[in-house]
Short mmCIF file of C-alpha atoms and ligand atoms in Angstrom, two decimals:
data_model
loop_
_atom_site.label_atom_id
_atom_site.label_comp_id
_atom_site.label_asym_id
_atom_site.label_seq_id
_atom_site.Cartn_x
_atom_site.Cartn_y
_atom_site.Cartn_z
CA MET J 21 -22.02 -140.97 16.19
CA THR J 22 -18.79 -143.02 17.19
CA LYS J 23 -18.69 -143.92 20.84
CA THR J 24 -15.65 -144.86 22.96
CA ILE J 25 -16.64 -148.47 24.23
CA ALA J 26 -14.88 -150.32 26.97
CA ILE J 27 -15.64 -154.46 27.26
CA LEU J 28 -15.07 -156.18 30.06
CA GLY J 29 -14.69 -159.85 29.49
CA ALA J 30 -13.09 -161.00 26.43
CA GLY J 31 -14.97 -164.54 26.52
CA ALA J 32 -17.10 -165.62 23.97
CA TRP J 33 -19.96 -163.02 24.35
CA GLY J 34 -17.64 -160.01 25.32
CA THR J 35 -15.60 -160.64 22.15
CA THR J 36 -18.81 -161.08 19.57
CA LEU J 37 -20.27 -157.85 21.35
CA ALA J 38 -17.12 -155.85 20.73
CA ASN J 39 -16.99 -157.20 17.26
CA LEU J 40 -20.58 -156.01 16.70
CA ALA J 41 -19.76 -152.52 18.17
CA ARG J 42 -16.55 -152.24 16.05
CA ALA J 43 -18.76 -153.41 12.72
CA ASN J 44 -20.27 -150.02 13.63
CA ASP J 45 -17.24 -148.01 13.81
CA HIS J 46 -17.03 -147.60 17.37
CA GLN J 47 -13.86 -147.37 19.24
CA VAL J 48 -13.58 -150.47 21.07
CA ARG J 49 -11.12 -151.60 24.05
CA LEU J 50 -11.68 -154.88 25.34
CA TRP J 51 -10.32 -155.96 28.81
CA SER J 52 -9.71 -159.27 30.44
CA ARG J 53 -7.72 -160.60 33.48
CA GLN J 54 -5.27 -162.13 30.93
CA GLY J 55 -4.69 -159.34 28.88
CA ASP J 56 -2.30 -156.61 28.56
CA LEU J 57 -4.38 -153.62 29.00
CA SER J 58 -4.75 -152.11 32.42
CA LEU J 59 -8.57 -151.88 33.57
CA GLU J 60 -7.86 -148.19 34.49
CA ASP J 61 -6.64 -147.73 30.84
CA VAL J 62 -9.75 -149.73 29.21
CA VAL J 63 -12.40 -147.92 31.31
CA LYS J 64 -10.49 -144.28 30.90
CA ASN J 65 -13.00 -141.67 29.09
CA ALA J 66 -15.21 -144.54 28.12
CA GLU J 67 -18.79 -143.33 27.16
CA ILE J 68 -19.95 -146.86 27.72
CA VAL J 69 -18.64 -149.54 30.22
CA LEU J 70 -20.19 -152.93 29.14
CA SER J 71 -19.68 -156.05 31.40
CA ALA J 72 -19.55 -159.66 29.90
CA ILE J 73 -17.94 -160.90 32.78
CA SER J 74 -19.13 -164.52 34.25
CA MET J 75 -21.35 -164.26 37.36
CA LYS J 76 -18.62 -165.17 39.72
CA GLY J 77 -16.38 -162.07 38.75
CA VAL J 78 -18.88 -159.36 38.60
CA GLN J 79 -18.92 -158.32 41.88
CA ASP J 80 -14.90 -158.01 42.20
CA VAL J 81 -14.81 -156.32 38.62
CA ALA J 82 -17.50 -153.80 39.57
CA LEU J 83 -15.37 -152.91 42.92
CA SER J 84 -11.97 -152.56 40.83
CA VAL J 85 -14.20 -150.46 38.34
CA LYS J 86 -14.88 -147.83 40.97
CA SER J 87 -11.47 -147.49 42.10
CA CYS J 88 -10.95 -146.40 38.45
CA GLN J 89 -11.72 -142.70 36.92
CA ILE J 90 -14.90 -142.71 35.46
CA SER J 91 -16.86 -140.07 33.71
CA PRO J 92 -20.39 -139.06 35.67
CA GLN J 93 -21.87 -139.63 32.02
CA THR J 94 -20.52 -143.09 31.38
CA ILE J 95 -23.53 -145.64 30.57
CA PHE J 96 -22.55 -149.16 32.35
CA VAL J 97 -24.18 -151.96 30.41
CA THR J 98 -24.28 -155.73 31.72
CA ALA J 99 -24.74 -158.76 29.57
CA THR J 100 -23.85 -161.32 32.40
CA LYS J 101 -26.84 -164.25 32.73
CA GLY J 102 -26.92 -164.90 36.28
CA LEU J 103 -27.56 -164.27 40.15
CA ASP J 104 -24.70 -163.64 42.88
CA ALA J 105 -24.25 -166.57 44.90
CA LYS J 106 -23.73 -164.50 48.36
CA THR J 107 -26.36 -161.63 47.88
CA THR J 108 -28.70 -163.27 45.30
CA ARG J 109 -28.43 -160.13 43.33
CA THR J 110 -28.74 -159.80 39.81
CA PRO J 111 -25.70 -158.21 37.96
CA SER J 112 -27.37 -154.74 37.11
CA GLN J 113 -28.71 -154.65 40.71
CA ILE J 114 -24.64 -155.00 41.58
CA TRP J 115 -23.86 -152.20 38.99
CA GLN J 116 -26.47 -150.17 40.30
CA THR J 117 -25.56 -150.42 43.64
CA GLU J 118 -21.84 -149.44 42.93
CA PHE J 119 -22.68 -146.68 40.61
CA PRO J 120 -26.13 -145.21 42.26
CA ASP J 121 -26.02 -141.60 40.13
CA HIS J 122 -25.20 -143.75 36.53
CA SER J 123 -27.57 -145.13 34.12
CA VAL J 124 -27.33 -149.02 34.00
CA VAL J 125 -28.51 -150.96 31.01
CA VAL J 126 -29.19 -154.55 30.67
CA LEU J 127 -28.60 -156.65 27.17
CA SER J 128 -30.42 -159.63 26.92
CA GLY J 129 -31.82 -162.13 24.28
CA PRO J 130 -31.55 -165.12 22.42
CA ASN J 131 -28.00 -164.55 21.72
CA LEU J 132 -26.07 -167.96 21.36
CA SER J 133 -22.39 -165.89 20.62
CA GLU J 134 -21.44 -168.51 18.05
CA GLU J 135 -24.37 -167.99 15.69
CA ILE J 136 -23.58 -164.12 15.91
CA SER J 137 -20.06 -164.75 15.25
CA GLN J 138 -20.76 -166.41 11.67
CA GLY J 139 -23.04 -163.19 11.09
CA LEU J 140 -26.15 -164.94 11.03
CA PRO J 141 -29.15 -162.69 12.00
CA ALA J 142 -30.06 -162.03 15.88
CA ALA J 143 -32.38 -159.79 17.75
CA THR J 144 -31.95 -158.56 21.13
CA VAL J 145 -33.13 -156.29 24.27
CA VAL J 146 -31.51 -153.24 26.11
CA ALA J 147 -33.40 -152.35 28.79
CA SER J 148 -33.18 -149.40 31.16
CA LYS J 149 -35.22 -147.21 33.72
CA ASN J 150 -33.12 -144.54 31.58
CA THR J 151 -34.84 -144.74 28.15
CA ALA J 152 -32.25 -142.42 26.67
CA ALA J 153 -29.37 -144.31 27.80
CA ALA J 154 -30.97 -147.85 26.58
CA GLN J 155 -31.52 -145.86 23.23
CA VAL J 156 -27.72 -144.72 22.91
CA VAL J 157 -26.76 -148.60 23.52
CA GLN J 158 -29.44 -149.45 20.81
CA GLN J 159 -27.85 -147.15 18.23
CA VAL J 160 -24.35 -148.77 19.30
CA PHE J 161 -25.14 -152.37 18.19
CA SER J 162 -28.23 -152.20 15.87
CA SER J 163 -27.13 -153.36 12.42
CA GLY J 164 -28.69 -155.40 9.33
CA ARG J 165 -27.88 -158.44 11.27
CA PHE J 166 -28.37 -157.48 14.98
CA ARG J 167 -31.87 -155.90 15.43
CA VAL J 168 -31.95 -154.31 19.01
CA TYR J 169 -35.20 -153.29 20.79
CA THR J 170 -35.28 -151.03 24.14
CA ASN J 171 -37.58 -152.10 27.17
CA SER J 172 -38.34 -150.59 30.12
CA ASP J 173 -38.13 -153.47 32.70
CA PRO J 174 -34.23 -154.34 33.52
CA VAL J 175 -35.26 -156.74 36.19
CA GLY J 176 -37.48 -158.57 33.89
CA VAL J 177 -35.04 -158.48 30.85
CA GLU J 178 -32.38 -159.79 32.92
CA LEU J 179 -34.32 -162.70 34.91
CA GLY J 180 -35.68 -163.77 31.32
CA GLY J 181 -31.80 -164.77 30.38
CA THR J 182 -30.96 -165.78 34.01
CA LEU J 183 -33.73 -168.04 34.70
CA LYS J 184 -33.88 -170.05 31.69
CA ASN J 185 -30.36 -171.22 31.91
CA VAL J 186 -31.83 -173.68 34.61
CA MET J 187 -34.57 -174.73 31.70
CA ALA J 188 -31.89 -175.27 29.08
CA ILE J 189 -30.03 -177.75 31.49
CA ALA J 190 -33.66 -179.59 31.99
CA SER J 191 -34.00 -179.14 28.24
CA GLY J 192 -30.70 -180.74 27.57
CA VAL J 193 -31.56 -183.73 29.71
CA CYS J 194 -35.12 -184.28 28.28
CA ASP J 195 -33.20 -184.84 24.70
CA GLY J 196 -30.67 -186.80 26.25
CA LEU J 197 -32.99 -189.16 27.49
CA HIS J 198 -34.69 -189.07 23.78
CA LEU J 199 -38.28 -188.00 25.66
CA GLY J 200 -39.80 -186.80 22.71
CA THR J 201 -41.27 -183.49 21.39
CA ASN J 202 -44.15 -183.64 23.61
CA ALA J 203 -42.36 -183.91 26.47
CA LYS J 204 -39.95 -180.94 25.46
CA ALA J 205 -43.12 -178.75 24.89
CA ALA J 206 -44.22 -179.54 28.13
CA LEU J 207 -40.87 -178.71 29.87
CA VAL J 208 -40.44 -175.82 27.95
CA THR J 209 -44.00 -174.20 28.70
CA ARG J 210 -44.18 -175.54 32.54
CA GLY J 211 -40.66 -173.87 32.67
CA LEU J 212 -41.86 -170.52 31.32
CA THR J 213 -44.66 -170.75 33.83
CA GLU J 214 -42.14 -171.05 36.85
CA ILE J 215 -40.03 -168.24 35.28
CA ILE J 216 -42.63 -166.25 35.74
CA ARG J 217 -43.87 -167.19 39.05
CA ILE J 218 -40.34 -166.42 40.29
CA GLY J 219 -39.73 -163.64 38.29
CA LYS J 220 -42.68 -161.61 39.34
CA VAL J 221 -41.95 -162.15 43.31
CA LEU J 222 -38.34 -160.80 42.19
CA GLY J 223 -39.66 -157.48 40.96
CA ALA J 224 -40.16 -158.39 37.05
CA LYS J 225 -43.25 -157.74 34.65
CA THR J 226 -45.13 -160.63 33.34
CA GLU J 227 -45.31 -159.29 29.83
CA THR J 228 -41.65 -159.04 29.47
CA PHE J 229 -41.09 -162.75 29.82
CA TYR J 230 -43.25 -163.08 26.49
CA GLY J 231 -40.58 -160.95 24.55
CA LEU J 232 -37.45 -161.98 23.16
CA SER J 233 -35.42 -161.81 26.44
CA GLY J 234 -38.24 -164.67 27.99
CA LEU J 235 -39.90 -166.77 25.66
CA GLY J 236 -37.24 -166.05 22.89
CA ASP J 237 -34.20 -166.64 24.83
CA LEU J 238 -36.07 -169.78 26.63
CA LEU J 239 -36.72 -171.17 22.70
CA ALA J 240 -33.34 -170.49 21.73
CA THR J 241 -31.12 -171.99 24.55
CA CYS J 242 -33.75 -175.02 25.40
CA ASN J 243 -33.32 -176.14 21.56
CA SER J 244 -29.71 -175.54 20.68
CA PRO J 245 -26.55 -177.81 21.24
CA LEU J 246 -24.57 -174.51 21.21
CA SER J 247 -25.53 -173.80 24.45
CA ARG J 248 -23.65 -174.83 27.12
CA ASN J 249 -26.05 -175.04 30.00
CA TYR J 250 -28.41 -177.30 27.29
CA GLN J 251 -24.75 -179.43 26.92
CA VAL J 252 -24.48 -179.70 30.54
CA GLY J 253 -27.96 -181.64 30.90
CA TYR J 254 -27.56 -183.55 27.52
CA GLN J 255 -24.25 -184.61 28.86
CA LEU J 256 -25.82 -185.63 32.48
CA ALA J 257 -28.45 -187.46 30.86
CA SER J 258 -25.58 -189.72 28.94
CA GLY J 259 -24.30 -190.31 32.22
CA LYS J 260 -21.31 -188.60 32.44
CA THR J 261 -20.47 -186.31 36.04
CA LEU J 262 -20.89 -182.74 36.38
CA THR J 263 -16.94 -182.66 37.23
CA GLU J 264 -16.61 -184.50 33.89
CA ILE J 265 -18.94 -181.96 31.88
CA LEU J 266 -17.71 -178.76 33.28
CA ALA J 267 -13.64 -179.63 32.75
CA SER J 268 -14.45 -180.00 28.93
CA LEU J 269 -17.13 -177.43 28.56
CA PRO J 270 -16.13 -174.35 26.25
CA GLY J 271 -17.07 -171.49 28.62
CA THR J 272 -19.46 -170.51 31.50
CA ALA J 273 -22.87 -172.50 32.11
CA GLU J 274 -24.21 -170.13 34.55
CA GLY J 275 -27.30 -172.02 35.01
CA VAL J 276 -25.62 -174.42 37.74
CA ASN J 277 -24.80 -171.66 40.11
CA THR J 278 -28.27 -170.10 39.38
CA CYS J 279 -29.93 -173.38 40.37
CA GLN J 280 -28.18 -173.16 43.27
CA VAL J 281 -28.83 -169.46 44.33
CA LEU J 282 -32.79 -170.12 43.08
CA MET J 283 -33.33 -172.84 45.83
CA GLN J 284 -32.00 -170.79 48.75
CA ILE J 285 -34.48 -167.77 46.94
CA SER J 286 -37.35 -170.54 46.85
CA GLN J 287 -36.56 -171.35 50.43
CA GLU J 288 -36.55 -167.69 51.77
CA GLN J 289 -39.25 -166.79 49.67
CA ASN J 290 -41.51 -169.92 49.78
CA ILE J 291 -41.71 -170.14 45.81
CA THR J 292 -42.76 -173.46 44.40
CA MET J 293 -39.92 -174.14 41.74
CA PRO J 294 -40.51 -177.70 40.78
CA ILE J 295 -38.58 -177.82 37.64
CA THR J 296 -35.51 -176.07 39.66
CA GLU J 297 -35.67 -178.15 42.50
CA GLN J 298 -35.11 -181.32 40.55
CA VAL J 299 -32.46 -180.05 38.35
CA TYR J 300 -30.72 -178.90 41.47
CA ARG J 301 -31.00 -182.27 42.99
CA LEU J 302 -29.65 -183.61 39.71
CA LEU J 303 -26.77 -181.30 39.99
CA GLU J 304 -26.39 -182.62 43.63
CA THR J 305 -26.37 -186.25 42.56
CA GLN J 306 -29.44 -186.59 44.73
CA VAL J 307 -31.65 -188.26 41.99
CA THR J 308 -30.58 -189.59 38.26
CA PRO J 309 -32.40 -187.89 35.19
CA LYS J 310 -34.95 -191.08 35.22
CA GLN J 311 -36.00 -190.19 38.77
CA ALA J 312 -36.01 -186.49 38.23
CA LEU J 313 -38.34 -187.11 35.23
CA ASP J 314 -40.71 -189.42 37.35
CA GLU J 315 -40.71 -186.82 40.31
CA LEU J 316 -42.17 -184.27 38.01
CA MET J 317 -44.67 -186.42 36.35
CA LEU J 318 -46.36 -187.63 39.74
CA ARG J 319 -46.57 -184.43 41.44
CA ASP J 320 -49.94 -183.65 42.82
CA THR J 321 -52.75 -183.02 40.20
CA LYS J 322 -53.62 -179.46 40.01
CA PRO J 323 -55.61 -176.82 37.64
CA GLU J 324 -53.08 -175.41 34.70
CA TYR J 325 -53.03 -172.20 36.14
CA HIS J 326 -53.61 -171.17 39.85
CA GLN J 327 -52.79 -168.12 41.93
N1 NAI H 8 -21.67 -166.91 24.90
C1 NAI H 8 -23.13 -166.77 24.85
O1 NAI H 8 -23.49 -167.18 23.66
C2 NAI H 8 -23.70 -165.52 25.60
C3 NAI H 8 -22.96 -165.39 26.82
N2 NAI H 8 -23.88 -164.85 27.80
C4 NAI H 8 -23.40 -164.54 29.17
O2 NAI H 8 -22.38 -163.82 29.10
C5 NAI H 8 -21.44 -163.94 30.46
C6 NAI H 8 -20.01 -164.68 30.01
O3 NAI H 8 -20.21 -165.44 29.02
P1 NAI H 8 -19.06 -165.90 27.92
O4 NAI H 8 -18.44 -165.31 27.27
O5 NAI H 8 -19.98 -167.21 27.08
O6 NAI H 8 -18.21 -166.97 29.02
P2 NAI H 8 -16.63 -167.19 28.80
O7 NAI H 8 -16.48 -168.30 29.86
O8 NAI H 8 -16.26 -167.43 27.16
O9 NAI H 8 -15.75 -165.91 29.32
C7 NAI H 8 -16.14 -165.20 30.60
C8 NAI H 8 -15.37 -164.06 31.02
O10 NAI H 8 -15.19 -163.66 32.12
C9 NAI H 8 -14.11 -163.68 32.79
N3 NAI H 8 -14.07 -163.81 34.05
C10 NAI H 8 -14.34 -165.05 34.66
N4 NAI H 8 -14.56 -164.79 36.26
C11 NAI H 8 -13.89 -163.68 36.28
C12 NAI H 8 -13.30 -163.04 37.32
N5 NAI H 8 -13.49 -163.37 38.61
N6 NAI H 8 -13.02 -162.03 37.31
C13 NAI H 8 -12.82 -161.24 36.09
N7 NAI H 8 -13.32 -161.62 34.89
C14 NAI H 8 -13.63 -163.22 35.16
C15 NAI H 8 -13.29 -164.52 32.10
O11 NAI H 8 -11.90 -164.33 31.95
C16 NAI H 8 -13.95 -164.16 30.35
O12 NAI H 8 -13.00 -163.30 29.89
C17 NAI H 8 -22.40 -165.34 30.99
O13 NAI H 8 -23.08 -164.89 32.22
C18 NAI H 8 -23.15 -165.67 30.03
O14 NAI H 8 -24.56 -166.13 30.51
C19 NAI H 8 -24.94 -163.92 27.25
C20 NAI H 8 -25.61 -164.16 25.99
C21 NAI H 8 -24.88 -165.00 25.01
O1 13P H 9 -27.64 -166.94 27.01
C1 13P H 9 -27.18 -167.76 25.51
C2 13P H 9 -28.05 -167.84 24.60
O2 13P H 9 -28.77 -166.80 24.73
C3 13P H 9 -26.22 -168.80 25.74
O3 13P H 9 -26.48 -169.76 26.28
P1 13P H 9 -25.36 -170.50 27.04
O4 13P H 9 -24.69 -169.75 28.14
O5 13P H 9 -26.30 -171.53 27.86
O6 13P H 9 -24.37 -171.08 25.98
#
């Protein structure tokens, strides 16, 4: 059945998702700060409101939507991969706080928008506490080139997409320094262990991180020059400054902000995050890429798995 869908954020991801929904004959209205349509007009009578806004704009946009006319049945979908700098909340937690009586669905997976725009096949996950709402969103986007799975762990799905961005920066550094395939495999695998350690404390289920939105997105983003986060790391390794890199980067690299928020969480909740800490110190110019590598390689020896 045709749905009326408001998509907020007309960047790379919002535009790609709009095209996927339109290809399935849904009525899509796209909103951006620079566009001609008002937020009020875009969300009016929408059965689904999907946000693909960069993390830094989510709280303000959610508050603006709150002052618009929204049907009680409207499903909110969030596709942002980040953490709020002020509150450390995830985007779905922000939307759910502002709309406590609505269903909120997280959409996240190994989804480099450039490949999807080219019509290449991809899969994703839609996760919600409300299974029926996740199934509605599944139907909206599913097609022969975009396979959509449901999941009942929204925070886990969301954190998989968010935490891997920091590992993608580290992977870019690893490739930029030409450290080889063994080093990359070690980094991504220990990165997953670190993601699971953080994710469990933040309320996610371990098994979610072994799925598309966890391991799947980690593999895609850590291995593709199309990833903006990977590009940040790769170019840092080549000697550019973060300011120079961000000035020429097409779109948002959420891992930079996420890394700062994670350091705050690490201190507050006493979670060990060695890779995240080195990425943070590198972004803050406290270490060089080579020093960050040495710090990780020369940590105390330990069993692979410990409590
Ligand atoms: N591009 C991709 O391949 C994918 C991106 N994502 C996530 O989707 C989100 C958006 O990414 P992209 O579309 O690639 O970024 P982008 O930089 O291309 O677009 C960001 C959009 O957010 C809007 N925006 C930024 N700050 C705002 C504010 N303060 N108020 C209102 N609107 C604001 C911009 O105007 C733009 O429409 C990010 O969290 C990203 O991690 C998720 C999956 C794939
Ligand atoms: O999340 C993404 C792929 O799933 C996009 O990665 P970047 O934001 O690093 O480009």
